[in-house]
Tab-separated table of C-alpha atoms in Angstrom:
chain	number	residue	atom	x	y	z
A	244	MET	CA	58.143	93.541	-146.912
A	245	LEU	CA	60.042	90.282	-146.728
A	246	MET	CA	60.387	90.060	-142.959
A	247	GLY	CA	59.233	86.894	-141.311
A	248	LEU	CA	60.723	84.266	-143.574
A	249	THR	CA	63.450	82.419	-141.743
A	250	ASN	CA	65.885	82.783	-144.623
A	251	THR	CA	68.479	85.341	-143.522
A	252	ALA	CA	68.962	86.483	-147.097
A	253	LEU	CA	65.277	87.374	-147.190
A	254	ALA	CA	65.360	89.088	-143.799
A	255	GLN	CA	67.238	91.969	-145.372
A	256	HIS	CA	65.123	94.896	-146.492
A	257	VAL	CA	65.659	95.309	-150.217
A	258	LYS	CA	64.025	97.362	-152.914
A	259	ILE	CA	61.968	95.048	-155.070
A	260	VAL	CA	61.439	96.014	-158.701
A	261	GLY	CA	59.187	94.912	-161.509
A	262	ILE	CA	55.449	94.759	-161.994
A	263	GLY	CA	55.006	92.741	-158.792
A	264	ALA	CA	56.419	95.579	-156.705
A	265	SER	CA	53.034	97.278	-157.147
A	266	THR	CA	50.525	97.792	-154.396
A	267	CYS	CA	47.577	95.463	-154.129
A	268	THR	CA	45.335	98.426	-154.920
A	269	ARG	CA	47.150	98.979	-158.205
A	270	PHE	CA	47.031	95.243	-159.009
A	271	ASP	CA	43.274	95.174	-158.361
A	272	GLU	CA	42.713	98.255	-160.539
A	273	GLU	CA	44.875	96.950	-163.384
A	274	ILE	CA	43.264	93.511	-163.566
A	275	ALA	CA	39.817	95.134	-163.442
A	276	ARG	CA	40.735	97.247	-166.507
A	277	ASN	CA	42.639	94.525	-168.345
A	278	PRO	CA	42.329	90.975	-166.955
A	279	THR	CA	45.144	89.651	-169.164
A	280	VAL	CA	47.700	91.737	-167.234
A	281	GLU	CA	47.280	89.259	-164.386
A	282	ARG	CA	49.471	86.859	-166.393
A	283	ASP	CA	52.306	89.387	-166.230
A	284	TYR	CA	51.914	89.725	-162.475
A	285	PHE	CA	51.797	85.974	-162.003
A	286	ALA	CA	54.865	85.421	-164.179
A	287	TRP	CA	56.653	87.935	-161.941
A	288	ALA	CA	55.402	86.045	-158.861
A	289	GLN	CA	56.785	82.759	-160.179
A	290	GLY	CA	60.166	84.360	-160.808
A	291	PHE	CA	60.147	85.982	-157.371
A	292	MET	CA	59.351	82.694	-155.625
A	293	SER	CA	62.026	80.947	-157.681
A	294	ALA	CA	64.524	83.587	-156.530
A	295	ILE	CA	63.518	83.022	-152.890
A	296	LEU	CA	64.063	79.312	-153.402
A	297	LEU	CA	67.446	79.852	-155.061
A	298	ARG	CA	68.593	82.111	-152.210
A	299	ALA	CA	67.519	79.676	-149.495
A	300	PRO	CA	70.372	78.313	-147.390
A	301	GLU	CA	71.589	74.855	-148.340
A	302	GLY	CA	69.076	72.238	-147.249
A	303	LYS	CA	66.319	74.800	-146.616
A	304	ASP	CA	63.222	74.296	-148.753
A	305	LYS	CA	65.071	71.491	-150.531
A	306	GLY	CA	62.674	69.842	-152.943
A	307	LEU	CA	60.012	72.518	-152.475
A	308	ASP	CA	57.633	72.266	-155.426
A	309	LEU	CA	56.401	75.686	-156.537
A	310	SER	CA	53.641	74.100	-158.621
A	311	PRO	CA	52.345	71.137	-156.618
A	312	GLU	CA	49.241	69.221	-157.653
A	313	SER	CA	47.645	70.265	-154.363
A	314	LEU	CA	47.899	73.962	-155.333
A	315	PRO	CA	47.967	74.248	-159.141
A	316	LEU	CA	48.952	77.473	-160.856
A	317	GLN	CA	45.380	78.681	-161.398
A	318	GLN	CA	44.695	78.303	-157.680
A	319	GLN	CA	47.927	80.141	-156.901
A	320	ALA	CA	46.790	83.032	-159.106
A	321	SER	CA	43.456	82.968	-157.286
A	322	PHE	CA	45.291	83.015	-153.930
A	323	LEU	CA	47.033	86.228	-155.000
A	324	ARG	CA	43.794	87.841	-156.238
A	325	ILE	CA	42.079	87.052	-152.944
A	326	PHE	CA	45.095	88.216	-150.932
A	327	CYS	CA	45.125	91.588	-152.671
A	328	ALA	CA	41.345	92.004	-152.492
A	329	ARG	CA	41.541	91.484	-148.716
A	330	ASN	CA	44.765	93.447	-148.146
A	331	SER	CA	44.609	96.521	-150.355
A	332	GLU	CA	47.060	98.362	-148.086
A	333	LEU	CA	49.794	95.792	-148.761
A	334	ASN	CA	51.932	95.093	-151.805
A	335	TYR	CA	51.453	92.346	-154.364
A	336	SER	CA	54.866	91.008	-153.357
A	337	ASP	CA	53.544	90.533	-149.804
A	338	GLY	CA	50.941	88.238	-151.303
A	339	VAL	CA	53.651	86.331	-153.142
A	340	VAL	CA	55.551	85.831	-149.873
A	341	ALA	CA	52.307	84.593	-148.263
A	342	LEU	CA	51.831	82.193	-151.181
A	343	TYR	CA	55.404	80.936	-150.792
A	344	ARG	CA	54.729	80.276	-147.102
A	345	GLU	CA	51.577	78.377	-148.045
A	346	LEU	CA	53.550	76.240	-150.494
A	347	ARG	CA	56.082	75.544	-147.736
A	348	LYS	CA	53.284	74.405	-145.411
A	349	LEU	CA	51.897	72.100	-148.077
A	350	SER	CA	55.329	70.556	-148.552
A	351	GLY	CA	55.783	69.979	-144.826
A	352	GLU	CA	58.497	72.642	-144.424
A	353	LYS	CA	58.492	74.623	-141.181
């Protein structure tokens, strides 16, 4: 689930917990029934990305802005909705990792 990020701490396979550990299919179904639940998912996503950033090796992703003007929070939430709509076989957390990678690209990180 977290493979592919260069952070060795993230290369380990771990069991992720919380609402964001849901499948994209479940996320899509839940926000269709109750759109306000998306806030809970997105709050989880922000915490998850913050944890990735905290676990990054020293100097890696230094200064990475998780809420840049170029990709405001509403657009980040939209990114995750689109990701899950297009990738129903994946997990919501996979979308969060993809969003984190996008934020890294925007910041000029490799």
